[in-house]
Tab-separated table of C-alpha atoms and ligand atoms in Angstrom:
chain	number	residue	atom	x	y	z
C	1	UNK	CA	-4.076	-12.221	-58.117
C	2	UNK	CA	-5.539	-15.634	-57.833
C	3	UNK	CA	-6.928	-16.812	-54.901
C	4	UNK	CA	-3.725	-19.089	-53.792
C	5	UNK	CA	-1.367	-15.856	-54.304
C	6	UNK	CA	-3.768	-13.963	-52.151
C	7	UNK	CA	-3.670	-16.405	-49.359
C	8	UNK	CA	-0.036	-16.110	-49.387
C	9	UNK	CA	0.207	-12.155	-49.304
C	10	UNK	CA	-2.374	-12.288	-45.852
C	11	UNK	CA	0.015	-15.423	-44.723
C	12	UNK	CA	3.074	-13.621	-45.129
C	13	UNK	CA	1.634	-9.833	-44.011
C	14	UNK	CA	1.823	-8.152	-47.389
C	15	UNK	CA	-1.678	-8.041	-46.816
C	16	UNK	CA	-2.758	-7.045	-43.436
C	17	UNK	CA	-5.170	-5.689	-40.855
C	18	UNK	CA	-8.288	-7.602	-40.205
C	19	UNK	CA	-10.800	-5.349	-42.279
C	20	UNK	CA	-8.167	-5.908	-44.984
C	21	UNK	CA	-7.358	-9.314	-44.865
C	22	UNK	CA	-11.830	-9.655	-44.724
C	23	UNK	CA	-12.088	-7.826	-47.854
C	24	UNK	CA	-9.119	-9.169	-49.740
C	25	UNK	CA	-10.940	-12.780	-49.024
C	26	UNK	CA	-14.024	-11.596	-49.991
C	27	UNK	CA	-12.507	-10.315	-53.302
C	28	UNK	CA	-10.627	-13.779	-53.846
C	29	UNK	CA	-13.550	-16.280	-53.697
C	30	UNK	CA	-15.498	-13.641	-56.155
C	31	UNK	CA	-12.448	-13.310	-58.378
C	32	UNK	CA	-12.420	-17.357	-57.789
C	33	UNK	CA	-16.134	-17.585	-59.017
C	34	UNK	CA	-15.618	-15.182	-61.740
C	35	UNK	CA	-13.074	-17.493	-63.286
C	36	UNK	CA	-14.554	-20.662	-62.836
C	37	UNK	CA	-14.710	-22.212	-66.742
C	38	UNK	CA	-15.897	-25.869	-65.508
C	39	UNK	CA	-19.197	-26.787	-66.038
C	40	UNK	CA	-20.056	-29.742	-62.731
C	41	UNK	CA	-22.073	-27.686	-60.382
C	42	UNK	CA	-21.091	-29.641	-56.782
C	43	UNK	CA	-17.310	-29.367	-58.274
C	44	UNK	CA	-17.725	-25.223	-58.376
C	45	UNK	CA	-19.248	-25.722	-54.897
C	46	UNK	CA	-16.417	-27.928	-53.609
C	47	UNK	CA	-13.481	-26.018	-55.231
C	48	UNK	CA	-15.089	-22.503	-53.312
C	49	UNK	CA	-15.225	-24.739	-49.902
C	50	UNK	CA	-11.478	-25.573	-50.866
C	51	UNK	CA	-10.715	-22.245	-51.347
C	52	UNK	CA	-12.430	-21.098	-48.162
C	53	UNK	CA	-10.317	-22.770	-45.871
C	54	UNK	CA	-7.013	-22.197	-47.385
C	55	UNK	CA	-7.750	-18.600	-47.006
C	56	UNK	CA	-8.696	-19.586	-43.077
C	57	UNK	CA	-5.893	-21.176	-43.064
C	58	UNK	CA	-3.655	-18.077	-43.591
C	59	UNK	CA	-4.264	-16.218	-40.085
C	60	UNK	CA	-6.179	-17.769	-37.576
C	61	UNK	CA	-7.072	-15.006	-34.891
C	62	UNK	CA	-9.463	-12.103	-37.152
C	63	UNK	CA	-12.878	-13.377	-37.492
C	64	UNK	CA	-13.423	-10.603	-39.909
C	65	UNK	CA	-12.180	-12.898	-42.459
C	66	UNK	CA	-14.184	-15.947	-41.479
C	67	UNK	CA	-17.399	-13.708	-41.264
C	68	UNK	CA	-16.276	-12.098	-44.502
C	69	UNK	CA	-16.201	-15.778	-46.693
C	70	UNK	CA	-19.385	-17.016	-44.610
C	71	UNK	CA	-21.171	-13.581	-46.387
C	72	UNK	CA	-19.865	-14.014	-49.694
C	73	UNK	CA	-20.846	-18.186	-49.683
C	74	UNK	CA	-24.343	-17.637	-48.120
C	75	UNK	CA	-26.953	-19.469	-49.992
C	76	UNK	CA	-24.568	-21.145	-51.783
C	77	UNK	CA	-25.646	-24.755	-50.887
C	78	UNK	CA	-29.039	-24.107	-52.395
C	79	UNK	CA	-27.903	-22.919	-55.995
C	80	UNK	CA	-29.164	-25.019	-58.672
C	81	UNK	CA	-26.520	-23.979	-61.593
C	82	UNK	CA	-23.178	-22.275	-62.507
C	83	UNK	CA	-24.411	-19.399	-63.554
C	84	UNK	CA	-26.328	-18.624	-60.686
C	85	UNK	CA	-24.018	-19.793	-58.306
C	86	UNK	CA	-21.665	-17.074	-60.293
C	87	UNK	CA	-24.207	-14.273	-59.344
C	88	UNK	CA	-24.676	-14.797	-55.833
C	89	UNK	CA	-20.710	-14.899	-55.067
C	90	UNK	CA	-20.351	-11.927	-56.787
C	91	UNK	CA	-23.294	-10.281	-55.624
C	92	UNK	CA	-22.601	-11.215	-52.531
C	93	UNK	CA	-18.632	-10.553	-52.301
C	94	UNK	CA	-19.581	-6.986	-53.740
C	95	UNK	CA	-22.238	-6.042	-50.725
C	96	UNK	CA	-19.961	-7.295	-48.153
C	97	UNK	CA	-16.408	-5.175	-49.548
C	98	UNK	CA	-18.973	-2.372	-49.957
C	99	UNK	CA	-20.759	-2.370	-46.608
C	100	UNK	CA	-17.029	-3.123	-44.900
C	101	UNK	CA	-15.782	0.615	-46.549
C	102	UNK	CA	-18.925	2.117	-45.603
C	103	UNK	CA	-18.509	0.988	-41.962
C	104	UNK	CA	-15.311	2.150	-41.732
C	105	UNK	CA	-16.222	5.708	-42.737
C	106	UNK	CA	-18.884	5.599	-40.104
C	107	UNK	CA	-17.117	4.612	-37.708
C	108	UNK	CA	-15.026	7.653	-38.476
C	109	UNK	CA	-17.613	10.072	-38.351
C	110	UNK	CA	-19.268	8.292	-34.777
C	111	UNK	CA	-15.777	7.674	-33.350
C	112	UNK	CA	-14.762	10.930	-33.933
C	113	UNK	CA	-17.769	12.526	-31.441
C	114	UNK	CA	-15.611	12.336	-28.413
C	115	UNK	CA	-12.546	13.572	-29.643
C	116	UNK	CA	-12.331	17.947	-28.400
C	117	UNK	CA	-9.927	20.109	-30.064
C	118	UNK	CA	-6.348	19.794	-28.283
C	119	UNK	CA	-6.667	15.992	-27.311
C	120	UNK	CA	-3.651	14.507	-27.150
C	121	UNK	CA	-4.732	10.821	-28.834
C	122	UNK	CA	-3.093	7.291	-28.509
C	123	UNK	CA	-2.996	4.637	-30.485
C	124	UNK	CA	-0.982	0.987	-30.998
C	125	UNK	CA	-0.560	-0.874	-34.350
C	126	UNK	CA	-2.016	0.026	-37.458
C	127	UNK	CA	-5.883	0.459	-37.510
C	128	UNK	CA	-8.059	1.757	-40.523
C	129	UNK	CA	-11.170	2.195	-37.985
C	130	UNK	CA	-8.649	3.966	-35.701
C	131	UNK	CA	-7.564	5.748	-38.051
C	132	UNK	CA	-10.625	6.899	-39.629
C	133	UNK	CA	-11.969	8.270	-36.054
C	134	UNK	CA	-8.734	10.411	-36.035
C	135	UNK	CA	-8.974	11.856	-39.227
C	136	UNK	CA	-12.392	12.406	-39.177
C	137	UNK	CA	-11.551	14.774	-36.032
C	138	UNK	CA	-8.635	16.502	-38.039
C	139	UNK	CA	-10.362	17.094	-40.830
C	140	UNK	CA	-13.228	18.591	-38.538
C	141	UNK	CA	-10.551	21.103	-37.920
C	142	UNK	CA	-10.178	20.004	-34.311
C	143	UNK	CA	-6.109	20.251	-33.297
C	144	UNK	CA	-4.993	17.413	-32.356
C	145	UNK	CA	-1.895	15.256	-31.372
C	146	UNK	CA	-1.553	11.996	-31.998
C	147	UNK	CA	1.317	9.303	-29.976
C	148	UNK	CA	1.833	5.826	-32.488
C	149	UNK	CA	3.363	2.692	-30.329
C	150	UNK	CA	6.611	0.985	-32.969
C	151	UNK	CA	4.360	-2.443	-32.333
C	152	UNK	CA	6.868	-4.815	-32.410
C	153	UNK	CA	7.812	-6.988	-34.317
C	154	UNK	CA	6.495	-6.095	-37.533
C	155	UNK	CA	6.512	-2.479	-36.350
C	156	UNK	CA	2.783	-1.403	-38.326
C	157	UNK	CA	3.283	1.605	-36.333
C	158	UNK	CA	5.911	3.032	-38.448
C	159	UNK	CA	3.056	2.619	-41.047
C	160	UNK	CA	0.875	4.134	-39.283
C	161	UNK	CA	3.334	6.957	-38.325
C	162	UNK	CA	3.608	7.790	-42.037
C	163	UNK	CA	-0.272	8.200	-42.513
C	164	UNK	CA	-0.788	10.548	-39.919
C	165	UNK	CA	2.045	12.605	-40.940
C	166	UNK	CA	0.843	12.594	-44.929
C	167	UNK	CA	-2.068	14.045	-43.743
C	168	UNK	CA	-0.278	17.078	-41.531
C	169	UNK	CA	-1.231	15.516	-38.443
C	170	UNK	CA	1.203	16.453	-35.258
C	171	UNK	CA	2.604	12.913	-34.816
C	172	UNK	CA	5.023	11.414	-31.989
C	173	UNK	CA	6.394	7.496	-32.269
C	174	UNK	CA	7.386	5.785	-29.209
C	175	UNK	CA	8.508	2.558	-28.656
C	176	UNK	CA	6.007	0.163	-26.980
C	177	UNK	CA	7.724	-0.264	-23.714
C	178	UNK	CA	7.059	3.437	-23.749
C	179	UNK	CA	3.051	3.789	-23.239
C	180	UNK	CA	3.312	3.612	-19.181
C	181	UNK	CA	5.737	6.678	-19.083
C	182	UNK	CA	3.820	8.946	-21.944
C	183	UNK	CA	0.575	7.901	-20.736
C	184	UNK	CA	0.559	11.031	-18.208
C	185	UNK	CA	0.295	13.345	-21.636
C	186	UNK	CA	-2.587	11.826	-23.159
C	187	UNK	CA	-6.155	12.376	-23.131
C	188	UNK	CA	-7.893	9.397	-25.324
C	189	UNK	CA	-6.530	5.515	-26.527
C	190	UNK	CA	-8.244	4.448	-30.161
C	191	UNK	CA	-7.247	1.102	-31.099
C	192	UNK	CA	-8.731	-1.410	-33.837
C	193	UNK	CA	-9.761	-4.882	-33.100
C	194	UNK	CA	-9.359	-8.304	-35.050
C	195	UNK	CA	-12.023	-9.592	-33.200
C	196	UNK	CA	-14.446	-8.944	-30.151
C	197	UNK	CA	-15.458	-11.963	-28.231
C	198	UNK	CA	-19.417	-12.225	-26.971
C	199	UNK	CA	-18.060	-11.289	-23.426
C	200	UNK	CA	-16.840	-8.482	-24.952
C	201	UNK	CA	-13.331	-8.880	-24.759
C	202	UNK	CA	-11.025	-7.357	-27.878
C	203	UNK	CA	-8.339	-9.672	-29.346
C	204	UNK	CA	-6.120	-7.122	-31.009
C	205	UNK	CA	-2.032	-6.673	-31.970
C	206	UNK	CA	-0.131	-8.065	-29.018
C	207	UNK	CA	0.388	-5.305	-26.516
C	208	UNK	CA	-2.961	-3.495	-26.724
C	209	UNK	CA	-3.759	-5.374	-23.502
C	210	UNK	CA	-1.207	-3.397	-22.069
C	211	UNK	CA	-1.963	-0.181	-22.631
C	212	UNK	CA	-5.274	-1.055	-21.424
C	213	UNK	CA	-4.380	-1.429	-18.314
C	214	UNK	CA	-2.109	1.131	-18.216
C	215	UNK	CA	-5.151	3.402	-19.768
C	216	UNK	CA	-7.213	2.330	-16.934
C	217	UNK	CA	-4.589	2.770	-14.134
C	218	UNK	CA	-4.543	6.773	-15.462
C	219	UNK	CA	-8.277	6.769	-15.829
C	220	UNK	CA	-7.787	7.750	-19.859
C	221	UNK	CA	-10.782	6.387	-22.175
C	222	UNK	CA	-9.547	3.211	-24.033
C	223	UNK	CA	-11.913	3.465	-27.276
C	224	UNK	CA	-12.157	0.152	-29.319
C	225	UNK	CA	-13.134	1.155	-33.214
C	226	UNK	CA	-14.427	-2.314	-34.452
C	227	UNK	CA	-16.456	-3.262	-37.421
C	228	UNK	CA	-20.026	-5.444	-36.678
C	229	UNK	CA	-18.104	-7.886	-38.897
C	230	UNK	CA	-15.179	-7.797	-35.715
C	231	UNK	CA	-17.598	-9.590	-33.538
C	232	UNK	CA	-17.444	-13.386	-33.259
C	233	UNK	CA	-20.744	-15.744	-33.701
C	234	UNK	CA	-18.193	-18.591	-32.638
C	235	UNK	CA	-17.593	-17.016	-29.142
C	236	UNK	CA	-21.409	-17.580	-28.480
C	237	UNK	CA	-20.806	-21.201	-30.109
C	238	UNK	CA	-18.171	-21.996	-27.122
C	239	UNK	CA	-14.932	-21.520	-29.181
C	240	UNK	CA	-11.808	-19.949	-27.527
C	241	UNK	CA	-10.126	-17.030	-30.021
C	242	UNK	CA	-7.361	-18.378	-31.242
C	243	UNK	CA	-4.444	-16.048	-30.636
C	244	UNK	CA	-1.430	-16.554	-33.497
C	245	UNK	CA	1.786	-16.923	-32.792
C	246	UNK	CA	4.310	-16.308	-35.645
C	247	UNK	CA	8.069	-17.553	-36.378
C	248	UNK	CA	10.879	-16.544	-33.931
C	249	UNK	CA	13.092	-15.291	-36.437
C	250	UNK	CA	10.433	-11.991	-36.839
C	251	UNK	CA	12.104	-11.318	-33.226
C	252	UNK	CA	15.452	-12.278	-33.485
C	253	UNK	CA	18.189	-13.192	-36.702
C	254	UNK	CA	19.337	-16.391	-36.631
C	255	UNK	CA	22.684	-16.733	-34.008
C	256	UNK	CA	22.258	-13.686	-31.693
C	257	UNK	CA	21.207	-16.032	-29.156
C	258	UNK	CA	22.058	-19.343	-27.953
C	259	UNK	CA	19.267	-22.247	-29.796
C	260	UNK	CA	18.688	-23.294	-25.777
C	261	UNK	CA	16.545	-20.394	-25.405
C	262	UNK	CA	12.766	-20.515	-26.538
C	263	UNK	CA	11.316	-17.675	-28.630
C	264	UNK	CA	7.521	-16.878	-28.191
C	265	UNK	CA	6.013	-14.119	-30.835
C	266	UNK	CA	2.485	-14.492	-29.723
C	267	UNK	CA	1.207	-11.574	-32.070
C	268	UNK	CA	-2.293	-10.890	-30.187
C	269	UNK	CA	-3.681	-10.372	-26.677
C	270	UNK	CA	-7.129	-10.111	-25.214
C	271	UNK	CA	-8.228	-6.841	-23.474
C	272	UNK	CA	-11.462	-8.065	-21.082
C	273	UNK	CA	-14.295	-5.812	-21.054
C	274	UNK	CA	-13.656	-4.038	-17.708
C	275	UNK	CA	-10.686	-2.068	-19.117
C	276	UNK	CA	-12.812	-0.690	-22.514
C	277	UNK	CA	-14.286	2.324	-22.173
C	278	UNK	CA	-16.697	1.701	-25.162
C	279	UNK	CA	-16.136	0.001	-28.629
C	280	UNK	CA	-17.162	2.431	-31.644
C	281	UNK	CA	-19.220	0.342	-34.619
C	282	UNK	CA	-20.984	1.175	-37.491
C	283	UNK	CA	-24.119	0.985	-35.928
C	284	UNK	CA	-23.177	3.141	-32.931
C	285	UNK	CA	-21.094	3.559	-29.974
C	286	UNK	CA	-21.819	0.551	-27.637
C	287	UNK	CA	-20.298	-0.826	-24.044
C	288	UNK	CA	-18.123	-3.947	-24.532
C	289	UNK	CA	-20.663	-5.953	-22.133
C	290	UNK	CA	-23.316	-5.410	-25.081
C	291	UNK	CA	-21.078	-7.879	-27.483
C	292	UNK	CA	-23.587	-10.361	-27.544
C	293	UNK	CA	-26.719	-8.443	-28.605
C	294	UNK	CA	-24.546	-7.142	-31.560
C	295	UNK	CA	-23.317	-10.310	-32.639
C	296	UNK	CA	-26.745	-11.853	-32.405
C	297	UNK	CA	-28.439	-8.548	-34.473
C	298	UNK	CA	-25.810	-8.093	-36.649
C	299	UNK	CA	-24.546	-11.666	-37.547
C	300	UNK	CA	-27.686	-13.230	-36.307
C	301	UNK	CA	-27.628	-15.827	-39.421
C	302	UNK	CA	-24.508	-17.758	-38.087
C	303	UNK	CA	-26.504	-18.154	-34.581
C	304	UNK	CA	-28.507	-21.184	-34.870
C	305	UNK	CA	-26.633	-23.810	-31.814
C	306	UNK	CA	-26.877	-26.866	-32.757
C	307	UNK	CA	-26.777	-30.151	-29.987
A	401	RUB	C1	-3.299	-5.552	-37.206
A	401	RUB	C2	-4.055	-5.141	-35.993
A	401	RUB	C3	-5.088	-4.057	-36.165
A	401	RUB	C4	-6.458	-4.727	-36.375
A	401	RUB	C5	-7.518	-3.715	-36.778
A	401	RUB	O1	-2.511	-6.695	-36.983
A	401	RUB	O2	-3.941	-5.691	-34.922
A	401	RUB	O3	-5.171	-3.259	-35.007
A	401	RUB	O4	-6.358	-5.706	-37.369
A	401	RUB	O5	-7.177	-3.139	-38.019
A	401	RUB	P1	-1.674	-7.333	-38.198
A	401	RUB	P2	-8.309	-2.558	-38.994
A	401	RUB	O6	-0.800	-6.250	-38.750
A	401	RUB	O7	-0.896	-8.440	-37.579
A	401	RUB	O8	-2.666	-7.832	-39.219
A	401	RUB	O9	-9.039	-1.510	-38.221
A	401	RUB	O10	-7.523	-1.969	-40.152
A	401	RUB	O11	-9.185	-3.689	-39.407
């Protein structure tokens, strides 16, 4: 795929979850690189800026993609020639896709810790950390259950649903309006994130706030399984997560209601800190409040404020 086809698959969802969407990007500016035939060295360098911000362009809320291209472009500015320029991408695009499946797994293995045979497991959307944790526990023979939420509109949790089940897992879909009623017959909440602000608040699929709350109210862990790359440098920088609101016709076909009434598909929420238990990384299970000393550890590159 070139890199304008695979901005259009994460634009229109063919593509999707933020460690996906991260590593697709990453994949495009090295497939980008790989192809480049022209021989001006500030022209490679402008047409990979180009390309960086039509893939930024595509969804604006995970800042796993934006910390994904700022990876695969670092040190670009100081190559001297095309061929070097080719390496580093490359190099560069390869570490981060590789570290990114690594994490995942770990996050698995970490995640899955807490989880005691007979839990009776929650989770909203379709997450591959989430995932991971729970079939990390399966496969470490411990029975469990597992509850999927539709997720509305674009109903991931049907996706999700199908997973699970491949792999023999006992699995039960509600529909999202759902959680408060089941919430009485389960034990633990995983979720993904697309991104976890320095205050350690998660931005994930619209509803997760929700079941926060809802977790909280019934005193049932509500586990965030996020990638270092989930955390946001530009949260420390002052910038608000932008939260991505899609086309009302995902919600409703065109004439079922009257044009007079407004449509809002807001497709993300924020959780705050006070209603996450703990967020499960790569590099260990941390409290939300500790957001900050990740993102300055982890990303600590992108940190330099500027006046
Ligand atoms: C997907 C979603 C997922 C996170 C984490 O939303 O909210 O929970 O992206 O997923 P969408 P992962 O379907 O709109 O992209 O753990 O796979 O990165």
């Amino acid at each position: 795929m070139s890199l304008r086809e695979v901005a259009h698959s994460i634009r229109t969802m063919e593509i999707r979850g933020a460690g996906e969407i991260a590593r697709a990007g990453a994949n495009a500016l090295k497939d980008f690189a790989q192809g480049y035939k022209g021989k001006d060295i500030d022209r490679f360098k402008n047409q990979l800026e180009g390309g960086k911000k039509l893939l930024l362009s595509t969804r604006p809320t995970a800042i796993s993609l934006w910390n994904a291209l700022q990876t695969v472009t670092k040190g670009a500015k100081d190559s001297k020639d095309i061929e070097e320029l080719r390496d580093l991408i490359v190099a560069n695009a390869d570490g981060f896709v590789s570290r990114s499946k690594d994490a995942v797994k770990m996050i698995g293995k970490v995640g899955s810790q807490r989880i005691k045979g007979g839990d009776r497991i929650l989770t909203h959307c379709n997450s591959k950390a989430a995932l991971s944790v729970i079939g990390h526990a399966f496969r470490d023979g411990k029975k469990i259950e597992v509850t999927v939420t539709e997720s509305r509109p674009w109903r991931q949790g049907l996706q999700t649903a199908k997973e699970l089940a491949r792999d023999g897992i006992p699995t039960t879909l509600i529909i999202d309006s759902a959680v408060r009623w089941v919430m009485k017959d389960i034990d633990l909440v995983y979720v993904g994130a697309d991104t976890v602000a320095s205050n350690g608040a998660v931005i994930n699929k619209i509803g997760t706030s929700q079941i926060a709350l809802i977790a909280h109210e019934a005193r049932v862990p509500f586990i965030v399984c996020a990638e270092t790359f989930k955390f946001s440098p530009k949260t420390v920088h002052g910038e608000l997560v932008q939260i991505e609101e899609r086309d009302p016709s995902e919600i409703v076909k065109e004439g079922e209601i009257p044009k007079s009434v407004r449509i809002r598909n807001p497709v993300f929420d924020a959780t705050p800190a006070d209603y996450i238990d703990s967020i499960v990384t790569e590099v260990g299970v941390i409290s939300p409040y500790a957001a900050y000393d990740i993102i300055v550890k982890e990303l600590g590159q992108e940190m330099d404020l500027e006046i």
